[in-house]
Amino acid sequence: MNVLVTGGAGYIGGHMVLALRDAGLKPVVFDNLSTGFRWSVPEDVPLVVGDIGDYELVLQTLKSHSIDAIVHFAAKLVVPESMRDPLGYYLNNTVKSRSLLAAAVAAGIKTFVFSSTAAVYGNASEKALTEDAPLAPLSPYGSSKQLTEVMLRDVAAAHDMRFVTIRYFNVAGADPAMRHGQSTANATHLIKVAVQTALGMRPSMDIYGTDYPTPDGTCIRDYIHVTDLIAAHMQALDHLRGGGESLVVNCGYGHGYSVSEVVETVRKVSGRPVEARIAPRREGDPMTIVADSTRIRSKLNWQPRYDDLATIVEHTLRWETMLRERNLKL
Ligand code: UFG
């Protein structure tokens, strides 16, 4: 099976490329290299440098590589950035996804896996979220993904396509074999930031808000290991290839950790101090987001292997140490 991986030169897409290759399938990367890196794409994997909004190039790629399925990761993904640049997010994540879908329909693609996000839920209750929870994104990022979910559902219904939409909770960690990890300049994601602080690559970090009505006052998230997330994508492809129905599934472990607990875990695992300053709340941050993962476990038989915060932190730490040794400021 030939699989187009949009955003395949990035963090999560890059792990997908490795998993497809490991499974003997043929990934083709489509990436504009705005945040991804050419060096992260294995030499034997075709890389098309282009924009998913470039209809002609996408269509030509789908045809020339005889693509059977699309796994669509390419997106802007920073919640606070989306608050400052909503139009950029709607253009990149929604409008260009429309163009990608149009090319997919024109090429007769029947199988589509889409990276969505828990940010579509907005300010949830303390209960774990099922996929049927109301959608009320707090950020343009969440809205831009929600709109694409709706488009994909409608396009699939009209054009003999089946899809799995995967709503990611907070993805972290790195390939346990250290072939890939998060390489983002000026990263904003909590675990990476805390690990970089532990390694002395940042003098200190901020904790955004300690006055939330949670047990320790900081926000709670469901952190999942990137390798488990990618296993869910592989199972989604299997499910669709086997004739399975279209699905929307959460991908999270079903339990959350607070920001302070994450910082403390980084201190413990690294054995180093992490200077964390208390800062005001960050705009667009929901208080608590935790997945109910019943559906993905039952429909895709998803069985996570790295459901342990210390392991996620340890893998991030090993990856960041490697980047630092190579003097890469990513
Ligand atoms: N945080 C800090 N200090 C930091 C960075 C983050 O206190 O330096 C806090 C945030 O305020 C938030 C939590 O840590 O409470 C997690 O923040 P991240 O930026 O790591 O992640 P988000 O929860 O904002 O968003 C992430 C992904 C989205 C995804 C979402 C789903 O970026 O793509 O998780 O929950 F949709």
Tab-separated table of C-alpha atoms and ligand atoms in Angstrom:
chain	number	residue	atom	x	y	z
A	1	MET	CA	0.000	0.000	0.000
A	2	ASN	CA	1.289	3.446	-0.956
A	3	VAL	CA	0.485	6.077	1.643
A	4	LEU	CA	0.793	9.823	1.244
A	5	VAL	CA	1.922	11.331	4.543
A	6	THR	CA	1.304	15.072	4.573
A	7	GLY	CA	3.564	16.713	7.122
A	8	GLY	CA	5.776	13.628	6.997
A	9	ALA	CA	8.931	15.675	7.628
A	10	GLY	CA	7.556	16.824	10.967
A	11	TYR	CA	7.424	15.369	14.447
A	12	ILE	CA	4.357	13.129	14.407
A	13	GLY	CA	4.280	12.569	10.633
A	14	GLY	CA	7.936	11.526	10.781
A	15	HIS	CA	7.127	8.782	13.270
A	16	MET	CA	4.343	7.626	10.934
A	17	VAL	CA	6.802	7.346	8.050
A	18	LEU	CA	9.014	5.077	10.155
A	19	ALA	CA	6.063	2.918	11.229
A	20	LEU	CA	4.858	2.501	7.641
A	21	ARG	CA	8.339	1.560	6.543
A	22	ASP	CA	8.746	-0.854	9.446
A	23	ALA	CA	5.474	-2.497	8.364
A	24	GLY	CA	6.694	-2.909	4.773
A	25	LEU	CA	4.317	-0.277	3.379
A	26	LYS	CA	5.381	2.570	1.109
A	27	PRO	CA	5.173	6.099	2.509
A	28	VAL	CA	5.492	9.160	0.277
A	29	VAL	CA	6.118	12.379	2.179
A	30	PHE	CA	4.428	15.602	1.130
A	31	ASP	CA	5.735	18.534	3.156
A	32	ASN	CA	6.452	22.212	2.593
A	33	LEU	CA	9.351	22.054	5.094
A	34	SER	CA	7.988	25.090	6.954
A	35	THR	CA	8.587	23.334	10.261
A	36	GLY	CA	9.726	19.897	9.105
A	37	PHE	CA	13.228	18.907	8.020
A	38	ARG	CA	14.509	17.239	4.896
A	39	TRP	CA	17.110	15.337	6.954
A	40	SER	CA	14.380	13.671	8.972
A	41	VAL	CA	12.966	11.884	5.906
A	42	PRO	CA	14.739	8.553	5.296
A	43	GLU	CA	16.672	8.477	2.023
A	44	ASP	CA	14.608	5.676	0.537
A	45	VAL	CA	11.315	7.538	1.107
A	46	PRO	CA	10.173	9.894	-1.672
A	47	LEU	CA	9.791	13.494	-0.514
A	48	VAL	CA	7.653	15.940	-2.466
A	49	VAL	CA	8.347	19.468	-1.274
A	50	GLY	CA	5.141	21.391	-1.707
A	51	ASP	CA	2.110	22.875	-0.120
A	52	ILE	CA	-1.040	20.845	0.501
A	53	GLY	CA	-2.951	23.838	-0.884
A	54	ASP	CA	-1.276	23.293	-4.262
A	55	TYR	CA	-4.071	21.265	-5.851
A	56	GLU	CA	-2.228	20.418	-9.067
A	57	LEU	CA	0.921	19.228	-7.306
A	58	VAL	CA	-1.053	17.121	-4.835
A	59	LEU	CA	-3.123	15.554	-7.606
A	60	GLN	CA	-0.052	14.809	-9.678
A	61	THR	CA	1.647	13.256	-6.629
A	62	LEU	CA	-1.358	11.082	-5.837
A	63	LYS	CA	-1.406	9.796	-9.400
A	64	SER	CA	2.301	9.415	-10.068
A	65	HIS	CA	2.915	7.500	-6.837
A	66	SER	CA	-0.293	5.419	-7.165
A	67	ILE	CA	-1.359	6.491	-3.697
A	68	ASP	CA	-3.955	4.297	-1.976
A	69	ALA	CA	-4.404	6.208	1.273
A	70	ILE	CA	-3.719	9.630	2.731
A	71	VAL	CA	-2.675	10.295	6.311
A	72	HIS	CA	-3.000	14.022	6.825
A	73	PHE	CA	-0.775	15.566	9.505
A	74	ALA	CA	0.334	18.827	7.862
A	75	ALA	CA	-0.930	21.659	10.036
A	76	LYS	CA	-0.069	24.549	12.250
A	77	LEU	CA	-0.499	23.352	15.811
A	78	VAL	CA	0.336	25.940	18.445
A	79	VAL	CA	-2.716	27.042	20.417
A	80	PRO	CA	-1.443	30.507	21.527
A	81	GLU	CA	-0.106	31.288	18.056
A	82	SER	CA	-3.579	30.588	16.675
A	83	MET	CA	-5.055	33.204	19.012
A	84	ARG	CA	-2.775	35.811	17.420
A	85	ASP	CA	-3.124	34.582	13.855
A	86	PRO	CA	-6.563	33.052	13.328
A	87	LEU	CA	-6.591	33.698	9.584
A	88	GLY	CA	-3.272	31.907	9.193
A	89	TYR	CA	-4.713	28.898	11.011
A	90	TYR	CA	-7.944	28.820	9.014
A	91	LEU	CA	-5.964	29.123	5.787
A	92	ASN	CA	-3.441	26.483	6.641
A	93	ASN	CA	-5.554	23.956	8.518
A	94	THR	CA	-8.978	24.403	6.938
A	95	VAL	CA	-8.770	26.017	3.493
A	96	LYS	CA	-5.742	23.999	2.413
A	97	SER	CA	-7.273	20.808	3.776
A	98	ARG	CA	-10.253	21.511	1.527
A	99	SER	CA	-7.890	21.659	-1.435
A	100	LEU	CA	-6.216	18.405	-0.348
A	101	LEU	CA	-9.620	16.724	-0.073
A	102	ALA	CA	-10.597	17.986	-3.510
A	103	ALA	CA	-7.437	16.442	-4.981
A	104	ALA	CA	-8.125	13.226	-3.054
A	105	VAL	CA	-11.627	13.029	-4.541
A	106	ALA	CA	-10.299	13.747	-8.044
A	107	ALA	CA	-7.733	10.955	-7.646
A	108	GLY	CA	-10.325	8.507	-6.315
A	109	ILE	CA	-8.691	8.097	-2.885
A	110	LYS	CA	-10.911	5.917	-0.716
A	111	THR	CA	-8.958	5.876	2.549
A	112	PHE	CA	-8.172	8.932	4.659
A	113	VAL	CA	-6.798	9.279	8.185
A	114	PHE	CA	-6.959	12.740	9.705
A	115	SER	CA	-5.045	14.252	12.636
A	116	SER	CA	-7.532	16.126	14.699
A	117	THR	CA	-7.187	17.311	18.231
A	118	ALA	CA	-8.674	17.325	21.692
A	119	ALA	CA	-8.717	21.112	21.308
A	120	VAL	CA	-12.066	20.669	19.497
A	121	TYR	CA	-13.710	20.019	22.878
A	122	GLY	CA	-12.903	23.317	24.563
A	123	ASN	CA	-13.378	23.709	28.260
A	124	ALA	CA	-14.418	20.289	29.311
A	125	SER	CA	-15.776	19.077	32.583
A	126	GLU	CA	-13.525	17.078	34.862
A	127	LYS	CA	-14.906	13.864	33.422
A	128	ALA	CA	-13.014	12.029	30.696
A	129	LEU	CA	-14.298	13.148	27.310
A	130	THR	CA	-16.113	10.787	25.000
A	131	GLU	CA	-16.242	11.542	21.285
A	132	ASP	CA	-19.863	12.587	21.717
A	133	ALA	CA	-19.019	15.423	24.098
A	134	PRO	CA	-20.069	18.819	22.761
A	135	LEU	CA	-17.523	20.497	20.507
A	136	ALA	CA	-16.731	24.028	21.625
A	137	PRO	CA	-13.138	24.919	20.740
A	138	LEU	CA	-11.546	27.752	22.725
A	139	SER	CA	-8.987	28.573	20.063
A	140	PRO	CA	-8.875	29.134	16.307
A	141	TYR	CA	-6.565	26.113	16.249
A	142	GLY	CA	-9.335	23.887	17.624
A	143	SER	CA	-11.939	25.478	15.345
A	144	SER	CA	-9.741	25.106	12.268
A	145	LYS	CA	-9.478	21.365	12.947
A	146	GLN	CA	-13.160	20.995	13.767
A	147	LEU	CA	-14.097	22.542	10.417
A	148	THR	CA	-11.864	20.056	8.628
A	149	GLU	CA	-13.475	17.195	10.543
A	150	VAL	CA	-16.851	18.331	9.241
A	151	MET	CA	-15.567	18.676	5.671
A	152	LEU	CA	-14.006	15.235	5.727
A	153	ARG	CA	-17.209	13.647	7.066
A	154	ASP	CA	-19.320	15.262	4.329
A	155	VAL	CA	-16.847	14.590	1.518
A	156	ALA	CA	-16.525	10.940	2.567
A	157	ALA	CA	-20.306	10.522	2.577
A	158	ALA	CA	-20.597	11.993	-0.903
A	159	HIS	CA	-17.594	10.342	-2.566
A	160	ASP	CA	-17.221	6.733	-1.486
A	161	MET	CA	-14.371	7.501	0.887
A	162	ARG	CA	-13.916	6.120	4.391
A	163	PHE	CA	-11.970	7.869	7.093
A	164	VAL	CA	-10.722	7.738	10.634
A	165	THR	CA	-10.438	11.072	12.417
A	166	ILE	CA	-8.121	10.796	15.399
A	167	ARG	CA	-8.423	13.441	18.095
A	168	TYR	CA	-5.010	13.637	19.703
A	169	PHE	CA	-4.566	14.515	23.308
A	170	ASN	CA	-1.130	15.838	24.341
A	171	VAL	CA	1.504	14.065	22.294
A	172	ALA	CA	5.053	13.819	23.618
A	173	GLY	CA	8.047	11.492	23.774
A	174	ALA	CA	10.239	10.146	21.001
A	175	ASP	CA	10.808	6.941	19.072
A	176	PRO	CA	12.232	4.511	21.691
A	177	ALA	CA	15.009	3.632	19.195
A	178	MET	CA	15.783	7.400	18.956
A	179	ARG	CA	15.344	7.501	15.176
A	180	HIS	CA	12.971	10.436	15.535
A	181	GLY	CA	11.686	12.929	18.043
A	182	GLN	CA	10.334	16.429	18.327
A	183	SER	CA	12.608	18.841	16.479
A	184	THR	CA	10.879	22.185	16.631
A	185	ALA	CA	12.781	25.415	16.960
A	186	ASN	CA	11.421	27.513	19.860
A	187	ALA	CA	9.119	24.717	20.995
A	188	THR	CA	6.225	25.649	23.254
A	189	HIS	CA	5.006	22.212	24.321
A	190	LEU	CA	5.256	21.562	28.025
A	191	ILE	CA	7.301	18.358	28.212
A	192	LYS	CA	9.858	19.517	25.663
A	193	VAL	CA	10.166	22.924	27.349
A	194	ALA	CA	10.585	21.369	30.807
A	195	VAL	CA	13.176	18.872	29.548
A	196	GLN	CA	15.143	21.626	27.787
A	197	THR	CA	15.113	23.590	31.027
A	198	ALA	CA	16.421	20.565	32.935
A	199	LEU	CA	19.237	20.268	30.391
A	200	GLY	CA	20.178	23.926	30.826
A	201	MET	CA	19.134	24.827	27.279
A	202	ARG	CA	16.698	27.347	28.761
A	203	PRO	CA	17.458	29.206	31.979
A	204	SER	CA	13.929	28.741	33.312
A	205	MET	CA	10.368	28.053	32.248
A	206	ASP	CA	6.944	29.465	33.050
A	207	ILE	CA	3.946	27.703	34.535
A	208	TYR	CA	0.921	29.348	32.968
A	209	GLY	CA	-1.581	29.746	35.758
A	210	THR	CA	-1.700	28.236	39.240
A	211	ASP	CA	-5.200	29.472	40.041
A	212	TYR	CA	-7.284	26.935	38.137
A	213	PRO	CA	-9.828	24.985	40.188
A	214	THR	CA	-7.739	21.782	39.975
A	215	PRO	CA	-6.079	20.013	42.935
A	216	ASP	CA	-2.783	21.922	42.596
A	217	GLY	CA	-4.129	24.899	40.621
A	218	THR	CA	-2.430	24.027	37.311
A	219	CYS	CA	-3.990	22.686	34.097
A	220	ILE	CA	-4.460	18.977	33.538
A	221	ARG	CA	-3.689	17.152	30.287
A	222	ASP	CA	-3.648	13.565	29.057
A	223	TYR	CA	-0.057	13.102	27.789
A	224	ILE	CA	0.440	10.271	25.313
A	225	HIS	CA	3.565	8.758	23.825
A	226	VAL	CA	4.011	9.484	20.128
A	227	THR	CA	4.691	5.790	19.414
A	228	ASP	CA	1.318	4.793	20.858
A	229	LEU	CA	-0.365	7.532	18.845
A	230	ILE	CA	1.248	6.256	15.661
A	231	ALA	CA	0.195	2.690	16.455
A	232	ALA	CA	-3.370	4.040	16.459
A	233	HIS	CA	-2.832	5.412	12.936
A	234	MET	CA	-1.522	2.078	11.715
A	235	GLN	CA	-4.539	0.344	13.231
A	236	ALA	CA	-6.821	2.929	11.628
A	237	LEU	CA	-5.333	2.106	8.215
A	238	ASP	CA	-5.778	-1.628	8.866
A	239	HIS	CA	-9.356	-1.046	9.953
A	240	LEU	CA	-10.177	0.891	6.787
A	241	ARG	CA	-8.350	-1.556	4.516
A	242	GLY	CA	-10.355	-4.345	6.087
A	243	GLY	CA	-13.577	-2.575	5.092
A	244	GLY	CA	-14.206	-0.967	8.496
A	245	GLU	CA	-16.643	1.910	8.921
A	246	SER	CA	-15.617	5.559	9.209
A	247	LEU	CA	-14.794	6.549	12.772
A	248	VAL	CA	-13.979	9.496	14.980
A	249	VAL	CA	-11.813	8.407	17.906
A	250	ASN	CA	-10.017	9.999	20.813
A	251	CYS	CA	-6.397	9.058	21.311
A	252	GLY	CA	-5.354	9.558	24.904
A	253	TYR	CA	-4.693	7.224	27.817
A	254	GLY	CA	-7.653	8.302	29.916
A	255	HIS	CA	-5.842	9.914	32.820
A	256	GLY	CA	-4.337	13.323	33.280
A	257	TYR	CA	-1.377	15.019	34.920
A	258	SER	CA	-1.133	18.612	36.047
A	259	VAL	CA	1.543	20.989	34.771
A	260	SER	CA	3.211	20.893	38.202
A	261	GLU	CA	3.223	17.078	38.188
A	262	VAL	CA	4.875	17.068	34.771
A	263	VAL	CA	7.575	19.495	35.910
A	264	GLU	CA	8.171	17.394	39.018
A	265	THR	CA	8.460	14.224	36.914
A	266	VAL	CA	11.052	15.944	34.707
A	267	ARG	CA	13.031	16.872	37.837
A	268	LYS	CA	12.904	13.272	39.084
A	269	VAL	CA	13.700	11.539	35.795
A	270	SER	CA	16.512	13.930	34.849
A	271	GLY	CA	17.872	14.295	38.381
A	272	ARG	CA	18.307	18.009	37.677
A	273	PRO	CA	16.642	21.168	38.896
A	274	VAL	CA	14.011	22.817	36.722
A	275	GLU	CA	13.421	26.442	37.559
A	276	ALA	CA	9.713	27.032	37.012
A	277	ARG	CA	8.281	30.520	37.489
A	278	ILE	CA	4.612	31.165	38.075
A	279	ALA	CA	3.154	33.169	35.191
A	280	PRO	CA	-0.369	34.337	34.297
A	281	ARG	CA	-2.795	31.989	32.568
A	282	ARG	CA	-2.185	31.477	28.857
A	283	GLU	CA	-5.031	32.529	26.607
A	284	GLY	CA	-7.001	29.681	25.003
A	285	ASP	CA	-5.962	27.051	27.573
A	286	PRO	CA	-8.756	24.750	28.748
A	287	MET	CA	-8.441	23.746	32.409
A	288	THR	CA	-8.655	19.967	32.009
A	289	ILE	CA	-8.587	17.715	28.965
A	290	VAL	CA	-8.624	13.963	29.509
A	291	ALA	CA	-9.737	11.337	26.996
A	292	ASP	CA	-12.262	8.614	27.409
A	293	SER	CA	-10.454	6.078	25.243
A	294	THR	CA	-13.086	3.322	25.265
A	295	ARG	CA	-13.926	3.701	21.586
A	296	ILE	CA	-10.391	3.533	20.185
A	297	ARG	CA	-9.606	0.537	22.386
A	298	SER	CA	-12.688	-1.358	21.254
A	299	LYS	CA	-13.000	-0.325	17.593
A	300	LEU	CA	-9.294	-0.316	16.691
A	301	ASN	CA	-8.073	-2.708	19.374
A	302	TRP	CA	-5.590	-0.036	20.447
A	303	GLN	CA	-3.351	-1.240	23.259
A	304	PRO	CA	-0.857	1.401	24.315
A	305	ARG	CA	2.626	0.305	25.340
A	306	TYR	CA	4.081	3.455	26.863
A	307	ASP	CA	1.342	4.633	29.208
A	308	ASP	CA	3.726	6.008	31.803
A	309	LEU	CA	4.646	9.667	32.238
A	310	ALA	CA	8.191	8.891	33.447
A	311	THR	CA	8.843	6.835	30.281
A	312	ILE	CA	7.546	9.632	28.056
A	313	VAL	CA	9.808	12.092	29.862
A	314	GLU	CA	12.772	9.718	29.708
A	315	HIS	CA	12.446	9.288	25.935
A	316	THR	CA	12.120	13.068	25.489
A	317	LEU	CA	15.187	13.548	27.641
A	318	ARG	CA	17.235	11.102	25.571
A	319	TRP	CA	16.143	12.780	22.348
A	320	GLU	CA	16.875	16.302	23.610
A	321	THR	CA	20.259	15.180	24.894
A	322	MET	CA	21.069	13.876	21.425
A	323	LEU	CA	19.999	17.138	19.777
A	324	ARG	CA	22.109	19.064	22.255
A	325	GLU	CA	25.149	16.880	21.626
A	326	ARG	CA	24.730	17.563	17.914
A	327	ASN	CA	24.452	21.252	18.718
A	328	LEU	CA	21.029	21.434	17.074
A	329	LYS	CA	18.879	24.142	18.622
A	330	LEU	CA	15.594	22.409	17.891
B	1	UFG	N1	2.431	25.009	29.787
B	1	UFG	C1	3.125	25.710	30.741
B	1	UFG	N2	4.372	26.178	30.417
B	1	UFG	C2	4.945	25.984	29.204
B	1	UFG	C3	4.222	25.266	28.221
B	1	UFG	C4	2.960	24.794	28.548
B	1	UFG	O1	2.645	25.927	31.849
B	1	UFG	O2	6.069	26.453	28.970
B	1	UFG	C5	1.097	24.479	30.118
B	1	UFG	C6	-0.015	25.043	29.248
B	1	UFG	O3	-0.502	26.247	29.776
B	1	UFG	C7	-1.018	23.896	29.296
B	1	UFG	C8	-0.151	22.641	29.397
B	1	UFG	O4	1.102	23.099	29.865
B	1	UFG	O5	-1.788	23.997	30.454
B	1	UFG	C9	0.053	21.951	28.079
B	1	UFG	O6	0.432	22.920	27.110
B	1	UFG	P1	1.058	22.547	25.705
B	1	UFG	O7	1.415	23.829	25.027
B	1	UFG	O8	2.114	21.518	25.881
B	1	UFG	O9	-0.129	21.825	24.958
B	1	UFG	P2	-1.665	22.303	24.733
B	1	UFG	O10	-2.489	21.553	25.752
B	1	UFG	O11	-1.799	23.750	24.657
B	1	UFG	O12	-1.944	21.764	23.282
B	1	UFG	C10	-1.559	20.483	22.896
B	1	UFG	C11	-1.253	20.475	21.411
B	1	UFG	C12	-2.489	20.629	20.637
B	1	UFG	C13	-3.543	19.669	21.106
B	1	UFG	C14	-3.770	19.789	22.577
B	1	UFG	C15	-4.785	18.784	23.014
B	1	UFG	O13	-0.370	21.504	21.072
B	1	UFG	O14	-2.177	20.375	19.306
B	1	UFG	O15	-2.554	19.586	23.228
B	1	UFG	O16	-4.962	18.840	24.411
B	1	UFG	F1	-4.698	19.930	20.496
